[in-house]
PDB file of C-alpha atoms in Angstrom:
ATOM      1  CA  MET A   1     -24.831  33.202   3.465  1.00 35.00           C
ATOM      2  CA  ASP A   2     -22.817  34.238   0.428  1.00 37.00           C
ATOM      3  CA  GLN A   3     -22.724  31.349  -2.061  1.00 38.00           C
ATOM      4  CA  SER A   4     -19.793  32.709  -4.089  1.00 37.00           C
ATOM      5  CA  THR A   5     -17.046  32.639  -1.561  1.00 38.00           C
ATOM      6  CA  GLU A   6     -13.645  32.228  -3.173  1.00 39.00           C
ATOM      7  CA  THR A   7     -10.459  30.831  -1.689  1.00 41.00           C
ATOM      8  CA  THR A   8      -7.127  30.403  -3.417  1.00 40.00           C
ATOM      9  CA  ASN A   9      -4.474  28.007  -2.241  1.00 40.00           C
ATOM     10  CA  THR A  10      -1.038  28.287  -3.720  1.00 38.00           C
ATOM     11  CA  SER A  11       1.049  25.102  -3.779  1.00 38.00           C
ATOM     12  CA  GLY A  12       4.298  26.205  -5.311  1.00 38.00           C
ATOM     13  CA  PRO A  13       5.381  28.710  -8.008  1.00 39.00           C
ATOM     14  CA  GLY A  14       2.726  29.233 -10.649  1.00 39.00           C
ATOM     15  CA  LYS A  15       0.399  26.627  -9.116  1.00 35.00           C
ATOM     16  CA  SER A  16      -2.867  27.694  -7.551  1.00 36.00           C
ATOM     17  CA  THR A  17      -6.217  26.085  -7.169  1.00 38.00           C
ATOM     18  CA  THR A  18      -9.396  28.040  -6.720  1.00 39.00           C
ATOM     19  CA  THR A  19     -12.358  26.609  -4.956  1.00 42.00           C
ATOM     20  CA  LEU A  20     -15.687  28.333  -5.136  1.00 43.00           C
ATOM     21  CA  ASN A  21     -19.034  27.667  -3.489  1.00 47.00           C
ATOM     22  CA  GLY A  22     -22.003  28.090  -5.758  1.00 47.00           C
ATOM     23  CA  GLY A  23     -23.239  27.215  -9.224  1.00 51.00           C
ATOM     24  CA  GLN A  24     -20.299  28.437 -11.181  1.00 71.00           C
ATOM     25  CA  SER A  25     -17.634  26.635  -9.153  1.00 85.00           C
ATOM     26  CA  VAL A  26     -17.173  23.549 -11.294  1.00 92.00           C
ATOM     27  CA  SER A  27     -17.008  25.507 -14.544  1.00 92.00           C
ATOM     28  CA  LYS A  28     -14.521  28.014 -13.162  1.00 94.00           C
ATOM     29  CA  ARG A  29     -12.330  25.279 -11.711  1.00 95.00           C
ATOM     30  CA  LEU A  30     -12.391  23.262 -14.961  1.00 96.00           C
ATOM     31  CA  GLN A  31     -11.652  26.327 -17.070  1.00 95.00           C
ATOM     32  CA  THR A  32      -8.579  27.025 -14.854  1.00 95.00           C
ATOM     33  CA  GLU A  33      -7.465  23.396 -15.178  1.00 96.00           C
ATOM     34  CA  LEU A  34      -7.874  23.475 -18.939  1.00 95.00           C
ATOM     35  CA  MET A  35      -5.708  26.579 -19.183  1.00 95.00           C
ATOM     36  CA  GLN A  36      -3.093  24.934 -16.918  1.00 94.00           C
ATOM     37  CA  LEU A  37      -3.005  21.822 -19.055  1.00 93.00           C
ATOM     38  CA  MET A  38      -2.818  23.803 -22.317  1.00 93.00           C
ATOM     39  CA  MET A  39       0.082  25.819 -20.985  1.00 93.00           C
ATOM     40  CA  SER A  40       1.878  22.778 -19.463  1.00 90.00           C
ATOM     41  CA  THR A  41       4.941  21.270 -20.961  1.00 87.00           C
ATOM     42  CA  THR A  42       4.281  17.881 -19.436  1.00 90.00           C
ATOM     43  CA  PRO A  43       4.849  15.322 -22.254  1.00 91.00           C
ATOM     44  CA  GLY A  44       2.642  12.366 -22.869  1.00 95.00           C
ATOM     45  CA  ILE A  45      -0.675  13.643 -21.399  1.00 96.00           C
ATOM     46  CA  SER A  46      -3.465  15.832 -22.694  1.00 96.00           C
ATOM     47  CA  ALA A  47      -7.187  16.404 -22.047  1.00 96.00           C
ATOM     48  CA  PHE A  48      -9.935  18.621 -23.507  1.00 96.00           C
ATOM     49  CA  PRO A  49     -13.640  19.098 -23.031  1.00 97.00           C
ATOM     50  CA  THR A  50     -15.706  16.818 -25.301  1.00 96.00           C
ATOM     51  CA  ASP A  51     -17.925  18.749 -27.666  1.00 94.00           C
ATOM     52  CA  GLY A  52     -17.463  21.927 -25.508  1.00 89.00           C
ATOM     53  CA  ASN A  53     -18.941  20.250 -22.460  1.00 93.00           C
ATOM     54  CA  LEU A  54     -16.727  21.307 -19.511  1.00 94.00           C
ATOM     55  CA  GLN A  55     -18.052  18.424 -17.351  1.00 95.00           C
ATOM     56  CA  HIS A  56     -17.035  15.692 -19.875  1.00 97.00           C
ATOM     57  CA  TRP A  57     -13.459  15.547 -21.089  1.00 98.00           C
ATOM     58  CA  THR A  58     -11.467  13.168 -23.277  1.00 98.00           C
ATOM     59  CA  GLY A  59      -7.984  12.525 -21.996  1.00 97.00           C
ATOM     60  CA  THR A  60      -4.952  10.942 -23.673  1.00 97.00           C
ATOM     61  CA  ILE A  61      -1.942   9.309 -22.124  1.00 97.00           C
ATOM     62  CA  ASN A  62       1.097   7.873 -23.831  1.00 97.00           C
ATOM     63  CA  GLY A  63       2.497   4.682 -22.390  1.00 97.00           C
ATOM     64  CA  PRO A  64       5.687   5.308 -20.406  1.00 96.00           C
ATOM     65  CA  GLU A  65       9.035   4.232 -21.752  1.00 95.00           C
ATOM     66  CA  GLY A  66      10.429   0.987 -20.513  1.00 96.00           C
ATOM     67  CA  THR A  67       7.006  -0.561 -19.916  1.00 97.00           C
ATOM     68  CA  PRO A  68       4.767  -2.911 -22.023  1.00 97.00           C
ATOM     69  CA  TYR A  69       2.791   0.286 -22.895  1.00 98.00           C
ATOM     70  CA  GLU A  70       5.663   2.176 -24.493  1.00 96.00           C
ATOM     71  CA  SER A  71       4.703   3.692 -27.844  1.00 95.00           C
ATOM     72  CA  LEU A  72       0.989   3.095 -27.272  1.00 97.00           C
ATOM     73  CA  THR A  73      -1.592   5.802 -26.759  1.00 96.00           C
ATOM     74  CA  PHE A  74      -4.732   5.421 -24.600  1.00 97.00           C
ATOM     75  CA  LYS A  75      -7.902   7.495 -24.507  1.00 97.00           C
ATOM     76  CA  LEU A  76      -9.882   8.138 -21.323  1.00 98.00           C
ATOM     77  CA  SER A  77     -13.252   9.581 -20.498  1.00 98.00           C
ATOM     78  CA  LEU A  78     -13.403  11.983 -17.548  1.00 98.00           C
ATOM     79  CA  GLU A  79     -16.873  12.901 -16.130  1.00 98.00           C
ATOM     80  CA  PHE A  80     -16.836  15.628 -13.478  1.00 97.00           C
ATOM     81  CA  PRO A  81     -19.543  15.561 -10.797  1.00 96.00           C
ATOM     82  CA  SER A  82     -21.509  18.716  -9.854  1.00 94.00           C
ATOM     83  CA  ASN A  83     -19.510  18.909  -6.574  1.00 95.00           C
ATOM     84  CA  TYR A  84     -16.040  18.660  -8.252  1.00 96.00           C
ATOM     85  CA  PRO A  85     -13.364  19.205  -6.873  1.00 95.00           C
ATOM     86  CA  MET A  86     -14.832  18.059  -3.573  1.00 95.00           C
ATOM     87  CA  ALA A  87     -15.552  14.654  -5.204  1.00 96.00           C
ATOM     88  CA  PRO A  88     -13.386  12.894  -7.844  1.00 97.00           C
ATOM     89  CA  PRO A  89     -14.300  12.638 -11.509  1.00 98.00           C
ATOM     90  CA  THR A  90     -15.301   9.272 -12.946  1.00 98.00           C
ATOM     91  CA  VAL A  91     -12.418   8.216 -15.109  1.00 98.00           C
ATOM     92  CA  LEU A  92     -12.534   5.286 -17.562  1.00 98.00           C
ATOM     93  CA  PHE A  93     -10.257   3.966 -20.241  1.00 98.00           C
ATOM     94  CA  THR A  94     -12.090   4.140 -23.535  1.00 97.00           C
ATOM     95  CA  THR A  95      -9.211   2.480 -25.375  1.00 96.00           C
ATOM     96  CA  PRO A  96      -9.396  -1.263 -24.711  1.00 96.00           C
ATOM     97  CA  MET A  97      -6.898  -1.902 -21.919  1.00 96.00           C
ATOM     98  CA  PHE A  98      -5.095  -4.908 -20.378  1.00 97.00           C
ATOM     99  CA  HIS A  99      -3.784  -3.977 -16.989  1.00 98.00           C
ATOM    100  CA  PRO A 100      -3.954  -5.445 -13.453  1.00 98.00           C
ATOM    101  CA  ASN A 101      -5.840  -2.311 -12.143  1.00 98.00           C
ATOM    102  CA  VAL A 102      -8.242  -1.842 -15.070  1.00 98.00           C
ATOM    103  CA  ASP A 103     -11.161  -4.112 -15.795  1.00 97.00           C
ATOM    104  CA  MET A 104     -12.413  -5.004 -19.264  1.00 95.00           C
ATOM    105  CA  SER A 105     -14.963  -2.211 -19.117  1.00 96.00           C
ATOM    106  CA  GLY A 106     -12.234   0.402 -18.588  1.00 97.00           C
ATOM    107  CA  ARG A 107     -12.974   0.966 -14.898  1.00 97.00           C
ATOM    108  CA  ILE A 108      -9.863   1.898 -12.872  1.00 98.00           C
ATOM    109  CA  CYS A 109      -8.781   0.865  -9.425  1.00 96.00           C
ATOM    110  CA  LEU A 110      -6.692   3.800  -8.192  1.00 96.00           C
ATOM    111  CA  ASP A 111      -6.868   5.166  -4.647  1.00 95.00           C
ATOM    112  CA  ILE A 112      -6.803   8.874  -5.632  1.00 96.00           C
ATOM    113  CA  LEU A 113      -9.960   8.280  -7.701  1.00 97.00           C
ATOM    114  CA  LYS A 114     -11.720   6.755  -4.729  1.00 95.00           C
ATOM    115  CA  ASP A 115     -11.065   7.039  -0.960  1.00 95.00           C
ATOM    116  CA  LYS A 116      -7.796   8.988  -1.223  1.00 96.00           C
ATOM    117  CA  TRP A 117      -9.279  11.734  -3.397  1.00 97.00           C
ATOM    118  CA  SER A 118      -8.451  15.322  -2.387  1.00 96.00           C
ATOM    119  CA  ALA A 119      -9.530  18.611  -3.916  1.00 95.00           C
ATOM    120  CA  VAL A 120      -5.853  19.462  -4.491  1.00 96.00           C
ATOM    121  CA  TYR A 121      -5.756  16.851  -7.299  1.00 97.00           C
ATOM    122  CA  ASN A 122      -6.523  18.083 -10.818  1.00 96.00           C
ATOM    123  CA  VAL A 123      -6.788  16.662 -14.326  1.00 97.00           C
ATOM    124  CA  GLN A 124      -3.086  16.878 -14.851  1.00 96.00           C
ATOM    125  CA  SER A 125      -2.277  15.008 -11.588  1.00 96.00           C
ATOM    126  CA  ILE A 126      -4.882  12.343 -12.454  1.00 97.00           C
ATOM    127  CA  LEU A 127      -3.389  11.758 -15.908  1.00 97.00           C
ATOM    128  CA  LEU A 128       0.160  11.621 -14.496  1.00 97.00           C
ATOM    129  CA  SER A 129      -0.964   9.148 -11.834  1.00 97.00           C
ATOM    130  CA  LEU A 130      -2.583   6.966 -14.414  1.00 98.00           C
ATOM    131  CA  GLN A 131       0.468   7.118 -16.646  1.00 97.00           C
ATOM    132  CA  SER A 132       2.600   6.032 -13.702  1.00 97.00           C
ATOM    133  CA  LEU A 133       0.159   3.252 -12.817  1.00 97.00           C
ATOM    134  CA  LEU A 134       0.760   1.752 -16.265  1.00 97.00           C
ATOM    135  CA  GLY A 135       4.355   1.004 -15.316  1.00 95.00           C
ATOM    136  CA  GLU A 136       3.763   0.308 -11.665  1.00 96.00           C
ATOM    137  CA  PRO A 137       0.537  -1.576 -11.112  1.00 97.00           C
ATOM    138  CA  ASN A 138      -0.804  -2.439  -7.681  1.00 94.00           C
ATOM    139  CA  ASN A 139      -1.025  -6.251  -7.977  1.00 93.00           C
ATOM    140  CA  LYS A 140      -2.328  -6.451  -4.460  1.00 90.00           C
ATOM    141  CA  SER A 141      -5.634  -4.905  -5.602  1.00 86.00           C
ATOM    142  CA  PRO A 142      -6.250  -6.246  -9.097  1.00 95.00           C
ATOM    143  CA  LEU A 143      -9.411  -5.733 -11.149  1.00 95.00           C
ATOM    144  CA  ASN A 144      -7.944  -8.039 -13.794  1.00 97.00           C
ATOM    145  CA  GLY A 145      -6.497 -11.119 -12.069  1.00 96.00           C
ATOM    146  CA  GLN A 146      -5.056 -12.542 -15.266  1.00 97.00           C
ATOM    147  CA  ALA A 147      -3.113  -9.343 -15.970  1.00 98.00           C
ATOM    148  CA  ALA A 148      -1.887  -9.270 -12.399  1.00 97.00           C
ATOM    149  CA  GLU A 149      -0.598 -12.878 -12.600  1.00 96.00           C
ATOM    150  CA  LEU A 150       1.075 -12.419 -15.965  1.00 97.00           C
ATOM    151  CA  TRP A 151       2.704  -9.062 -15.093  1.00 97.00           C
ATOM    152  CA  ASP A 152       5.401 -10.782 -13.042  1.00 91.00           C
ATOM    153  CA  LYS A 153       5.273 -14.378 -14.323  1.00 96.00           C
ATOM    154  CA  ASP A 154       5.094 -14.024 -18.167  1.00 97.00           C
ATOM    155  CA  PRO A 155       5.915 -10.636 -19.586  1.00 96.00           C
ATOM    156  CA  LYS A 156       5.771 -11.930 -23.175  1.00 97.00           C
ATOM    157  CA  GLU A 157       2.235 -13.274 -22.787  1.00 98.00           C
ATOM    158  CA  TYR A 158       1.275 -10.050 -20.993  1.00 98.00           C
ATOM    159  CA  LYS A 159       2.484  -7.934 -23.926  1.00 97.00           C
ATOM    160  CA  ARG A 160       0.721 -10.273 -26.398  1.00 97.00           C
ATOM    161  CA  LEU A 161      -2.567  -9.941 -24.598  1.00 97.00           C
ATOM    162  CA  LEU A 162      -2.074  -6.183 -24.223  1.00 97.00           C
ATOM    163  CA  MET A 163      -1.476  -5.807 -27.985  1.00 96.00           C
ATOM    164  CA  LEU A 164      -4.571  -7.859 -28.760  1.00 95.00           C
ATOM    165  CA  ARG A 165      -6.655  -5.570 -26.586  1.00 93.00           C
ATOM    166  CA  HIS A 166      -5.057  -2.392 -27.945  1.00 91.00           C
ATOM    167  CA  LYS A 167      -5.592  -3.658 -31.566  1.00 84.00           C
ATOM    168  CA  GLU A 168      -9.387  -3.582 -30.830  1.00 76.00           C
ATOM    169  CA  ALA A 169      -9.145   0.177 -30.698  1.00 70.00           C
ATOM    170  CA  GLU A 170      -7.891   0.288 -34.243  1.00 69.00           C
ATOM    171  CA  ASP A 171     -10.502  -2.128 -35.697  1.00 64.00           C
TER     172      ASP A 171
END
């Protein structure tokens, strides 16, 4: 059986995803995604391979306007498995984070990174989803119970604790 079968799915103007079976599939897919990100005009998100390693990227998201995260920048680590895009990458906040759906180790509770993953998602859609999550947490599934409670009940204390955590990144 041919291990280098290629299929291309187009999901709108200028958007295509290529899935290959075989050893080069992950690299080819990630190279395509890198080019798409570099050519994108989407503000507030970026990602690049770390030290030239296509399977380990560093991502950056800016906090959305009108949220406690506004004017803050957050770094993420993205590790792509050998069967990407059939399986999701492991994504962690490396900037200390205070958020209902992020634990103190930076692990994220987001359905598209777990059971709702689909090969149609890419680095850009992951970063945009995480940016959106900053302003719209899922308090029904918190990893950080204190943050979930404060989100609605005490926005000033929430912001204070967020800034304390974020300051750790600068120290």
